[in-house]
Amino acid sequence: LTNRVMGVVYGNKGAHASAVRCFESSLAMAREIGDREAIAKAEGNLAIIYDLEGRTEESEKASKNCLEYFLDVGDNIGAARTANNLGVLNLSRDNLQVAGEYFEKTIAASRACKDQDLLGTALVNAGYCYARTGDAARALSYSDEGMRIFRELCNQNMIALAYRNYGTIEARNARF
């Protein structure tokens, strides 16, 4: 637990190498004692740092392991958050179809669990994904719904991302 907590502290400070050492140490100890939950949490944390460092293959592998664990134990929110992260990872790699599939899974799970913050995040992410594919109708629908959620939650950062979606939709559909 201490290594994982220290990894979060280092990660928040941008000290990625130190964060990776802590999370890898936490992962090794969790594997040694067979603690699947601790393994999943360590892999989830490593996935974030790996992604920040541009180590996308390692990030994807760790995220998929984490997703598998959450699905196995029936943690629908954990699985949905991990699926959303995998969507963002694939979006950053221009794997738009795969990203969209992960966002759709997140949207369905967050609706079922009534997690408004996660739902709004997935909607805004999916809206951007669909804006980039040229599916303006779905991009607008998802962005509008995400915008309503984040106005209610007063989340200015996510509102700004929804506005980015509108700009992307407009740019893709403009007749120059």
GROMACS .gro file of C-alpha atoms in nm:
model
  176
    1LEU     CA    1   0.000   0.000   0.000
    2THR     CA    2   0.277   0.246   0.090
    3ASN     CA    3   0.453   0.195  -0.244
    4ARG     CA    4   0.127   0.254  -0.432
    5VAL     CA    5   0.054   0.572  -0.235
    6MET     CA    6   0.408   0.699  -0.289
    7GLY     CA    7   0.370   0.619  -0.660
    8VAL     CA    8   0.061   0.839  -0.674
    9VAL     CA    9   0.248   1.120  -0.497
   10TYR     CA   10   0.542   1.094  -0.738
   11GLY     CA   11   0.309   1.070  -1.036
   12ASN     CA   12   0.121   1.383  -0.930
   13LYS     CA   13   0.452   1.567  -0.902
   14GLY     CA   14   0.554   1.455  -1.251
   15ALA     CA   15   0.835   1.232  -1.121
   16HIS     CA   16   0.741   0.946  -1.353
   17ALA     CA   17   1.052   0.734  -1.304
   18SER     CA   18   1.002   0.732  -0.926
   19ALA     CA   19   0.630   0.662  -0.970
   20VAL     CA   20   0.706   0.366  -1.199
   21ARG     CA   21   0.953   0.224  -0.945
   22CYS     CA   22   0.692   0.245  -0.668
   23PHE     CA   23   0.413   0.095  -0.878
   24GLU     CA   24   0.637  -0.183  -1.011
   25SER     CA   25   0.746  -0.263  -0.654
   26SER     CA   26   0.383  -0.267  -0.543
   27LEU     CA   27   0.297  -0.493  -0.838
   28ALA     CA   28   0.578  -0.737  -0.755
   29MET     CA   29   0.470  -0.762  -0.392
   30ALA     CA   30   0.105  -0.808  -0.488
   31ARG     CA   31   0.197  -1.087  -0.730
   32GLU     CA   32   0.413  -1.252  -0.463
   33ILE     CA   33   0.121  -1.276  -0.221
   34GLY     CA   34  -0.142  -1.335  -0.492
   35ASP     CA   35  -0.349  -1.023  -0.420
   36ARG     CA   36  -0.542  -0.977  -0.746
   37GLU     CA   37  -0.700  -0.648  -0.639
   38ALA     CA   38  -0.361  -0.494  -0.556
   39ILE     CA   39  -0.223  -0.629  -0.885
   40ALA     CA   40  -0.505  -0.460  -1.079
   41LYS     CA   41  -0.462  -0.130  -0.896
   42ALA     CA   42  -0.085  -0.132  -0.953
   43GLU     CA   43  -0.134  -0.212  -1.322
   44GLY     CA   44  -0.397   0.062  -1.353
   45ASN     CA   45  -0.157   0.315  -1.204
   46LEU     CA   46   0.129   0.194  -1.422
   47ALA     CA   47  -0.096   0.226  -1.728
   48ILE     CA   48  -0.147   0.595  -1.657
   49ILE     CA   49   0.225   0.666  -1.614
   50TYR     CA   50   0.318   0.454  -1.917
   51ASP     CA   51   0.070   0.651  -2.126
   52LEU     CA   52   0.212   0.983  -2.004
   53GLU     CA   53   0.557   0.860  -2.103
   54GLY     CA   54   0.439   0.752  -2.449
   55ARG     CA   55   0.476   0.382  -2.367
   56THR     CA   56   0.140   0.304  -2.527
   57GLU     CA   57   0.186  -0.070  -2.577
   58GLU     CA   58   0.274  -0.119  -2.210
   59SER     CA   59  -0.010   0.111  -2.108
   60GLU     CA   60  -0.261  -0.083  -2.315
   61LYS     CA   61  -0.143  -0.420  -2.180
   62ALA     CA   62  -0.161  -0.302  -1.818
   63SER     CA   63  -0.504  -0.146  -1.878
   64LYS     CA   64  -0.642  -0.462  -2.037
   65ASN     CA   65  -0.516  -0.669  -1.741
   66CYS     CA   66  -0.683  -0.423  -1.506
   67LEU     CA   67  -1.008  -0.435  -1.708
   68GLU     CA   68  -1.007  -0.815  -1.699
   69TYR     CA   69  -0.976  -0.812  -1.320
   70PHE     CA   70  -1.263  -0.565  -1.273
   71LEU     CA   71  -1.486  -0.768  -1.506
   72ASP     CA   72  -1.396  -1.092  -1.324
   73VAL     CA   73  -1.492  -0.954  -0.983
   74GLY     CA   74  -1.802  -0.770  -1.107
   75ASP     CA   75  -1.669  -0.419  -1.037
   76ASN     CA   76  -1.868  -0.245  -1.310
   77ILE     CA   77  -1.750   0.106  -1.222
   78GLY     CA   78  -1.385   0.000  -1.215
   79ALA     CA   79  -1.433  -0.175  -1.549
   80ALA     CA   80  -1.609   0.128  -1.696
   81ARG     CA   81  -1.336   0.368  -1.583
   82THR     CA   82  -1.070   0.138  -1.727
   83ALA     CA   83  -1.265   0.103  -2.054
   84ASN     CA   84  -1.284   0.483  -2.074
   85ASN     CA   85  -0.907   0.503  -2.023
   86LEU     CA   86  -0.857   0.246  -2.299
   87GLY     CA   87  -1.082   0.456  -2.521
   88VAL     CA   88  -0.868   0.764  -2.458
   89LEU     CA   89  -0.551   0.564  -2.524
   90ASN     CA   90  -0.688   0.439  -2.856
   91LEU     CA   91  -0.816   0.786  -2.943
   92SER     CA   92  -0.465   0.925  -2.896
   93ARG     CA   93  -0.336   0.656  -3.133
   94ASP     CA   94  -0.603   0.738  -3.396
   95ASN     CA   95  -0.768   0.396  -3.347
   96LEU     CA   96  -1.104   0.569  -3.363
   97GLN     CA   97  -1.324   0.262  -3.413
   98VAL     CA   98  -1.168   0.082  -3.115
   99ALA     CA   99  -1.186   0.401  -2.907
  100GLY     CA  100  -1.555   0.437  -2.991
  101GLU     CA  101  -1.623   0.079  -2.883
  102TYR     CA  102  -1.460   0.140  -2.544
  103PHE     CA  103  -1.653   0.466  -2.498
  104GLU     CA  104  -1.982   0.293  -2.584
  105LYS     CA  105  -1.909   0.026  -2.319
  106THR     CA  106  -1.832   0.300  -2.067
  107ILE     CA  107  -2.150   0.490  -2.151
  108ALA     CA  108  -2.366   0.180  -2.108
  109ALA     CA  109  -2.203   0.080  -1.779
  110SER     CA  110  -2.209   0.430  -1.631
  111ARG     CA  111  -2.578   0.469  -1.722
  112ALA     CA  112  -2.651   0.135  -1.551
  113CYS     CA  113  -2.455   0.239  -1.241
  114LYS     CA  114  -2.591   0.595  -1.251
  115ASP     CA  115  -2.240   0.745  -1.231
  116GLN     CA  116  -2.301   1.091  -1.379
  117ASP     CA  117  -1.939   1.207  -1.372
  118LEU     CA  118  -1.815   0.899  -1.555
  119LEU     CA  119  -2.110   0.911  -1.795
  120GLY     CA  120  -2.041   1.275  -1.879
  121THR     CA  121  -1.672   1.205  -1.930
  122ALA     CA  122  -1.742   0.912  -2.162
  123LEU     CA  123  -2.001   1.113  -2.355
  124VAL     CA  124  -1.759   1.402  -2.412
  125ASN     CA  125  -1.481   1.161  -2.509
  126ALA     CA  126  -1.712   0.971  -2.744
  127GLY     CA  127  -1.837   1.300  -2.888
  128TYR     CA  128  -1.481   1.397  -2.978
  129CYS     CA  129  -1.413   1.053  -3.122
  130TYR     CA  130  -1.723   1.067  -3.342
  131ALA     CA  131  -1.648   1.427  -3.443
  132ARG     CA  132  -1.313   1.305  -3.571
  133THR     CA  133  -1.477   1.022  -3.767
  134GLY     CA  134  -1.723   1.262  -3.928
  135ASP     CA  135  -2.032   1.127  -3.749
  136ALA     CA  136  -2.164   1.475  -3.669
  137ALA     CA  137  -2.507   1.363  -3.547
  138ARG     CA  138  -2.370   1.125  -3.285
  139ALA     CA  139  -2.091   1.367  -3.193
  140LEU     CA  140  -2.345   1.645  -3.130
  141SER     CA  141  -2.584   1.421  -2.939
  142TYR     CA  142  -2.314   1.290  -2.706
  143SER     CA  143  -2.146   1.628  -2.663
  144ASP     CA  144  -2.480   1.795  -2.583
  145GLU     CA  145  -2.566   1.531  -2.322
  146GLY     CA  146  -2.217   1.553  -2.170
  147MET     CA  147  -2.243   1.932  -2.165
  148ARG     CA  148  -2.575   1.915  -1.974
  149ILE     CA  149  -2.422   1.682  -1.715
  150PHE     CA  150  -2.114   1.897  -1.662
  151ARG     CA  151  -2.311   2.220  -1.642
  152GLU     CA  152  -2.509   2.058  -1.361
  153LEU     CA  153  -2.186   1.938  -1.194
  154CYS     CA  154  -2.015   2.276  -1.258
  155ASN     CA  155  -1.712   2.105  -1.416
  156GLN     CA  156  -1.555   2.379  -1.626
  157ASN     CA  157  -1.275   2.160  -1.763
  158MET     CA  158  -1.516   1.909  -1.913
  159ILE     CA  159  -1.742   2.188  -2.043
  160ALA     CA  160  -1.438   2.326  -2.226
  161LEU     CA  161  -1.373   1.984  -2.379
  162ALA     CA  162  -1.734   1.966  -2.496
  163TYR     CA  163  -1.686   2.305  -2.666
  164ARG     CA  164  -1.375   2.160  -2.831
  165ASN     CA  165  -1.601   1.891  -2.976
  166TYR     CA  166  -1.830   2.154  -3.125
  167GLY     CA  167  -1.530   2.321  -3.287
  168THR     CA  168  -1.410   1.991  -3.430
  169ILE     CA  169  -1.756   1.915  -3.567
  170GLU     CA  170  -1.778   2.260  -3.724
  171ALA     CA  171  -1.430   2.235  -3.875
  172ARG     CA  172  -1.499   1.893  -4.026
  173ASN     CA  173  -1.829   2.002  -4.174
  174ALA     CA  174  -1.728   2.349  -4.295
  175ARG     CA  175  -1.736   2.418  -4.665
  176PHE     CA  176  -1.421   2.614  -4.742
   0.00000   0.00000   0.00000
